[in-house]
Coordinates of C-alpha atoms and ligand atoms in Angstrom, one line a residue:
M1 CA 17.1 140.2 54.8
I2 CA 17.6 139.9 51.1
E3 CA 14.6 142.0 50.0
L4 CA 15.7 145.1 51.8
L5 CA 19.4 144.6 51.2
P6 CA 20.6 147.5 49.0
K7 CA 22.0 145.7 46.0
V8 CA 24.2 146.4 43.1
E9 CA 24.0 144.4 39.9
L10 CA 27.0 144.1 37.6
H11 CA 26.0 141.4 35.1
C12 CA 22.7 141.6 33.3
H13 CA 22.1 141.5 29.6
I14 CA 19.2 143.8 28.9
E15 CA 18.0 141.6 26.0
G16 CA 17.9 138.8 28.6
T17 CA 15.3 140.7 30.7
F18 CA 12.7 140.3 27.9
E19 CA 9.8 138.6 29.7
P20 CA 7.5 136.5 27.5
E21 CA 4.5 138.7 28.2
L22 CA 6.3 141.8 27.0
M23 CA 7.7 139.9 24.1
F24 CA 4.2 138.9 22.9
S25 CA 2.9 142.5 23.4
L26 CA 5.8 144.1 21.4
A27 CA 5.5 141.4 18.7
E28 CA 1.9 142.4 18.3
R29 CA 2.7 146.1 18.3
N30 CA 5.3 145.4 15.5
G31 CA 3.2 143.0 13.5
I32 CA 5.6 140.1 14.1
E33 CA 4.6 136.5 14.5
L34 CA 6.4 134.6 17.2
P35 CA 7.2 130.9 16.5
Y36 CA 5.3 130.0 19.7
P37 CA 1.5 130.0 20.1
S38 CA 1.5 131.3 23.7
V39 CA 3.4 132.7 26.6
E40 CA 3.2 129.3 28.2
A41 CA 4.6 127.6 25.1
L42 CA 7.5 130.0 25.0
H43 CA 8.2 129.4 28.7
E44 CA 8.3 125.7 28.1
A45 CA 11.0 126.2 25.5
Y46 CA 13.3 127.5 28.2
Q47 CA 15.1 124.3 28.9
F48 CA 18.7 124.4 28.2
K49 CA 21.5 121.9 28.4
R50 CA 24.3 124.3 27.5
L51 CA 24.9 128.0 26.7
Q52 CA 24.3 127.6 23.0
D53 CA 20.8 126.2 23.5
F54 CA 20.0 129.4 25.4
L55 CA 21.7 131.7 22.9
D56 CA 19.6 130.3 20.0
I57 CA 16.4 131.3 21.8
Y58 CA 17.8 134.5 23.1
Y59 CA 18.7 135.8 19.6
Q60 CA 15.3 134.7 18.4
G61 CA 13.6 136.7 21.1
M62 CA 15.7 139.8 20.2
N63 CA 14.1 139.9 16.7
V64 CA 11.0 141.4 18.2
L65 CA 12.9 144.6 19.2
Q66 CA 12.5 147.0 16.4
T67 CA 12.0 150.6 17.6
E68 CA 13.5 153.0 20.1
A69 CA 10.2 152.6 22.1
D70 CA 10.8 148.8 22.2
F71 CA 14.2 149.2 23.8
Y72 CA 12.9 151.9 26.1
D73 CA 10.0 149.7 27.3
L74 CA 12.3 146.7 27.7
T75 CA 14.7 148.6 29.8
M76 CA 12.0 150.4 31.9
A77 CA 10.3 147.1 32.7
Y78 CA 13.6 145.8 34.0
L79 CA 14.3 148.9 36.1
E80 CA 10.8 148.8 37.6
R81 CA 11.3 145.3 38.6
I82 CA 14.7 145.7 40.2
H83 CA 13.6 148.9 41.9
K84 CA 11.0 146.8 43.7
Q85 CA 13.9 144.5 44.7
N86 CA 15.9 147.4 46.1
V87 CA 18.6 147.3 43.5
R88 CA 20.3 150.7 43.9
H89 CA 22.8 150.6 41.0
T90 CA 23.0 148.4 37.9
E91 CA 25.5 148.0 35.0
I92 CA 23.7 146.4 32.0
F93 CA 25.0 144.9 28.8
F94 CA 23.6 145.2 25.4
D95 CA 24.5 143.4 22.2
P96 CA 24.7 146.0 19.4
Q97 CA 25.6 143.4 16.7
G98 CA 22.5 141.4 17.7
H99 CA 20.5 144.4 16.4
T100 CA 22.6 146.0 13.7
D101 CA 23.1 142.6 11.9
R102 CA 19.3 142.4 11.4
G103 CA 18.9 146.0 10.2
V104 CA 18.1 147.8 13.5
G105 CA 20.4 150.8 13.9
F106 CA 22.9 151.2 16.7
A107 CA 21.2 154.5 17.6
V108 CA 17.8 152.9 17.9
A109 CA 19.1 150.5 20.6
V110 CA 21.4 152.9 22.5
N111 CA 18.9 155.8 22.6
G112 CA 16.0 153.6 23.7
I113 CA 18.1 152.0 26.5
S114 CA 19.8 155.2 27.6
N115 CA 16.6 157.2 27.8
A116 CA 15.1 154.6 30.1
L117 CA 18.2 154.5 32.2
A118 CA 18.0 158.3 32.6
D119 CA 14.4 158.1 33.6
G120 CA 15.1 155.3 36.0
E121 CA 17.6 157.4 37.7
S122 CA 15.3 160.4 38.1
K123 CA 12.3 158.4 39.1
Y124 CA 13.9 155.9 41.4
G125 CA 17.3 157.2 42.2
L126 CA 18.6 154.0 40.6
S127 CA 22.0 154.8 39.1
S128 CA 23.4 152.8 36.1
K129 CA 26.1 152.3 33.5
L130 CA 25.8 150.9 30.1
I131 CA 28.3 148.4 28.6
M132 CA 28.3 147.3 25.0
C133 CA 29.3 143.7 24.3
F134 CA 31.0 142.3 21.3
L135 CA 29.6 139.0 20.1
R136 CA 32.6 136.6 20.3
H137 CA 31.2 134.2 17.6
L138 CA 31.6 137.0 15.1
D139 CA 35.0 138.2 13.9
Q140 CA 37.1 141.1 15.2
E141 CA 36.4 143.2 12.1
S142 CA 32.7 143.3 13.0
A143 CA 33.6 144.3 16.6
F144 CA 35.7 147.1 15.2
Q145 CA 32.8 148.3 13.1
T146 CA 30.7 148.3 16.3
L147 CA 33.3 150.4 18.1
E148 CA 33.2 152.8 15.2
Q149 CA 29.4 153.1 15.3
A150 CA 29.6 153.8 19.1
K151 CA 31.8 156.9 18.6
Q152 CA 29.0 159.4 18.6
F153 CA 27.4 157.7 21.6
K154 CA 30.6 157.5 23.7
H155 CA 29.1 159.7 26.4
L156 CA 26.4 157.1 26.9
I157 CA 28.6 154.0 27.1
A158 CA 30.9 153.3 30.0
G159 CA 32.6 150.2 28.7
V160 CA 33.0 147.2 26.4
G161 CA 32.4 143.5 27.2
L162 CA 32.5 140.2 25.4
D163 CA 29.7 137.7 25.3
S164 CA 27.9 134.9 23.3
S165 CA 29.4 131.4 22.5
E166 CA 32.6 131.0 24.6
R167 CA 33.9 127.7 23.4
D168 CA 36.5 128.1 20.6
H169 CA 36.3 131.9 20.8
P170 CA 39.1 132.8 23.2
P171 CA 39.5 136.4 24.5
E172 CA 42.7 137.0 22.6
K173 CA 40.7 136.9 19.3
F174 CA 39.7 140.4 20.4
A175 CA 43.0 141.8 21.6
A176 CA 43.3 144.6 19.0
V177 CA 39.7 145.9 19.4
Y178 CA 40.1 145.9 23.2
A179 CA 43.3 147.8 22.9
A180 CA 41.5 150.4 20.6
A181 CA 38.6 150.6 23.1
S182 CA 41.0 151.2 25.9
E183 CA 42.7 153.9 24.0
Q184 CA 39.3 155.6 23.4
G185 CA 38.7 155.5 27.2
Y186 CA 36.3 152.6 27.5
L187 CA 36.4 150.4 30.7
R188 CA 36.6 146.7 30.0
V189 CA 35.0 143.5 31.1
A190 CA 34.7 140.0 29.4
H191 CA 32.8 136.8 29.9
A192 CA 35.4 134.1 30.7
G193 CA 35.3 130.8 32.4
E194 CA 31.6 130.1 32.1
E195 CA 32.0 127.2 29.7
G196 CA 35.5 128.0 28.7
P197 CA 38.8 126.9 30.4
P198 CA 40.8 128.9 33.0
A199 CA 43.2 129.9 30.2
Y200 CA 40.5 132.2 28.9
I201 CA 40.3 133.9 32.2
E202 CA 44.0 134.4 32.1
T203 CA 44.0 135.9 28.6
A204 CA 41.0 138.2 29.5
V205 CA 43.1 139.6 32.4
D206 CA 46.5 139.7 30.7
T207 CA 45.6 140.4 27.0
L208 CA 42.3 142.3 27.2
K209 CA 43.2 144.0 30.5
V210 CA 39.8 143.7 31.9
H211 CA 38.6 145.3 35.2
R212 CA 36.2 142.5 35.9
I213 CA 35.6 138.9 34.7
D214 CA 32.0 137.9 34.0
H215 CA 31.4 134.5 35.5
G216 CA 34.9 133.2 36.1
N217 CA 33.7 129.8 37.5
S218 CA 36.5 127.7 35.9
C219 CA 39.3 129.6 37.7
L220 CA 38.9 127.0 40.5
E221 CA 40.5 124.4 38.2
N222 CA 43.8 126.3 38.4
P223 CA 45.1 127.2 41.9
Q224 CA 47.8 129.5 40.6
L225 CA 45.2 131.5 38.7
V226 CA 43.0 131.7 41.9
Q227 CA 46.0 133.1 43.8
R228 CA 46.6 135.7 41.1
L229 CA 42.9 136.7 41.0
V230 CA 42.9 137.0 44.8
E231 CA 46.1 139.1 44.9
R232 CA 44.7 141.5 42.3
Q233 CA 41.2 141.4 43.9
M234 CA 39.8 140.9 40.4
P235 CA 36.0 141.0 40.6
L236 CA 34.1 138.0 39.3
T237 CA 30.4 138.6 38.4
V238 CA 28.9 135.2 39.3
C239 CA 25.4 134.3 38.1
P240 CA 24.0 131.4 40.2
L241 CA 20.6 130.8 38.6
S242 CA 22.2 131.1 35.1
N243 CA 24.8 128.5 36.1
T244 CA 22.3 125.9 37.1
R245 CA 19.9 126.7 34.2
L246 CA 22.8 126.3 31.7
C247 CA 24.2 123.3 33.4
V248 CA 27.5 125.0 34.2
V249 CA 26.7 123.8 37.8
D250 CA 24.7 120.6 38.3
D251 CA 22.9 121.6 41.5
M252 CA 22.8 124.8 43.5
K253 CA 24.1 122.9 46.5
N254 CA 27.3 122.4 44.5
H255 CA 27.6 126.0 43.4
P256 CA 31.2 127.2 43.9
L257 CA 30.2 130.7 45.3
K258 CA 30.9 129.9 48.9
T259 CA 34.3 128.2 48.1
M260 CA 35.1 131.3 46.0
L261 CA 34.3 133.6 48.9
D262 CA 36.3 131.4 51.3
K263 CA 39.3 131.6 49.1
G264 CA 39.2 135.4 49.1
L265 CA 38.0 135.9 45.6
K266 CA 36.1 139.1 45.0
V267 CA 32.8 137.5 44.0
T268 CA 29.5 139.2 43.4
V269 CA 25.9 137.9 42.7
N270 CA 24.1 138.8 39.5
S271 CA 21.1 137.7 37.4
D272 CA 22.6 137.4 33.8
D273 CA 19.4 136.9 31.8
P274 CA 16.7 137.0 34.5
A275 CA 13.7 136.4 32.1
Y276 CA 15.2 133.2 30.9
F277 CA 16.8 131.8 34.1
G278 CA 14.1 132.1 36.7
G279 CA 14.9 135.2 38.7
Y280 CA 16.2 138.6 39.2
M281 CA 18.6 139.7 42.0
N282 CA 16.6 138.6 45.0
E283 CA 16.0 135.2 43.6
N284 CA 19.7 134.8 42.9
Y285 CA 20.7 135.9 46.4
Y286 CA 18.0 133.6 47.9
A287 CA 19.1 130.6 45.9
V288 CA 22.7 130.8 47.1
K289 CA 21.8 131.8 50.7
E290 CA 19.6 128.7 51.0
A291 CA 21.6 126.2 49.1
L292 CA 24.9 127.1 50.6
S293 CA 23.7 128.3 54.1
L294 CA 25.4 131.7 53.7
S295 CA 25.6 133.8 56.8
V296 CA 24.2 137.4 57.0
S297 CA 27.8 138.7 57.0
A298 CA 28.6 136.7 53.8
I299 CA 25.6 138.3 52.1
G300 CA 26.8 141.7 53.3
A301 CA 30.3 140.9 51.9
L302 CA 28.8 140.0 48.5
A303 CA 26.8 143.2 48.4
Q304 CA 29.9 145.3 49.4
N305 CA 32.0 143.5 46.7
A306 CA 29.6 144.6 44.0
I307 CA 29.8 148.2 45.2
D308 CA 33.6 148.1 45.2
A309 CA 33.7 146.4 41.8
S310 CA 31.2 148.8 40.1
F311 CA 32.1 151.6 37.7
A312 CA 30.1 154.1 39.7
D313 CA 32.1 157.3 40.7
A314 CA 33.6 157.6 44.1
D315 CA 30.8 159.7 45.6
R316 CA 28.1 157.2 44.5
K317 CA 30.2 154.3 45.8
S318 CA 30.5 156.0 49.1
A319 CA 26.8 156.7 49.3
L320 CA 26.0 153.1 48.4
T321 CA 28.5 151.8 51.0
N322 CA 26.9 154.0 53.7
E323 CA 23.4 152.7 52.7
L324 CA 24.6 149.1 52.9
S325 CA 26.4 149.5 56.2
S326 CA 23.4 151.2 57.9
Y327 CA 21.3 148.3 56.7
M328 CA 23.8 145.6 57.9
Q329 CA 23.8 147.3 61.3
S330 CA 20.1 147.3 61.5
V331 CA 19.9 143.5 60.7
S332 CA 22.8 142.4 62.9
G333 CA 21.1 144.2 65.8
Ligands
HPA401 N1 26.9 133.9 28.4 C1 27.4 134.3 27.2 N2 26.7 135.2 26.4 C2 25.6 135.6 26.8 C3 25.0 135.2 28.0 C4 25.7 134.3 28.8 O1 25.3 133.9 29.9 N3 23.8 135.9 28.1 C5 23.7 136.7 27.0 N4 24.7 136.5 26.2
ZN402 ZN1 26.3 137.0 30.8

């Protein structure tokens, strides 16, 4: 039932959808030599013990992206794939500083990505939102510069997020830039509790005033925090294959998703960096359904949570809800 389930994705880094085949072809187009002899050799490098191992390779891969056409092709390849998986709405992240810091302009990235998102909507009826993430290993001053650069593209960017190395970079480091972003009308999310402690989830909620937490796994270490997140119905964008690939969870059978659902947390299923972690939305849903023996109604609840937690407007949410409920009726007979 996963293939035809109408799905909403809320946590996907567009630079993390860069498949090795496309990376090699764009590297050739741009006259860039990759530090790997072949697609296979690159694949083999995708063995990570922690988040930082992945980030080092992820930033290296990004170097290939040079032109607006590169960002367009990257985004369109992702949209074509998820359209085939019946993803009906997606909210993608991009890392402007990962590009501007190596001399590729903010406009190059945002225009390439946005043009593909617009074409994806007209071609496939696949709606979307774009969220720009601040890199948390950089300082707040750099995040402020990014916010400034975004001004003339405000109409293309729904919100701000926070990603990259979590340890030793607590959310409160970005309190002022989140306050400024909020003032300017951006919605807010932040990665917290992937490798970081539950206290980072608390400060993301209380100080950054986020609408969603990206990951959030470590909340389970603090029952009072779980209670608060349940009371507020704070959405958590959980990424199962990412968690096992980055050793946040040792085995899918021990993934906390079912526990989180049972506790009443508003959890959703997402792919994070699908080209690096072994799968897009369907593969993530399959992985948890199999490993945790999730019922059809649990799968339906996860899909509905993602609709509720999305930044789509009320009409779109209601259309997606209708589409999901017709499908759930058809499979529960
Ligand atoms: N965590 C933190 N930063 C990231 C990730 C992630 O999983 N993917 C891309 N940037
Ligand atoms: Zn992420």
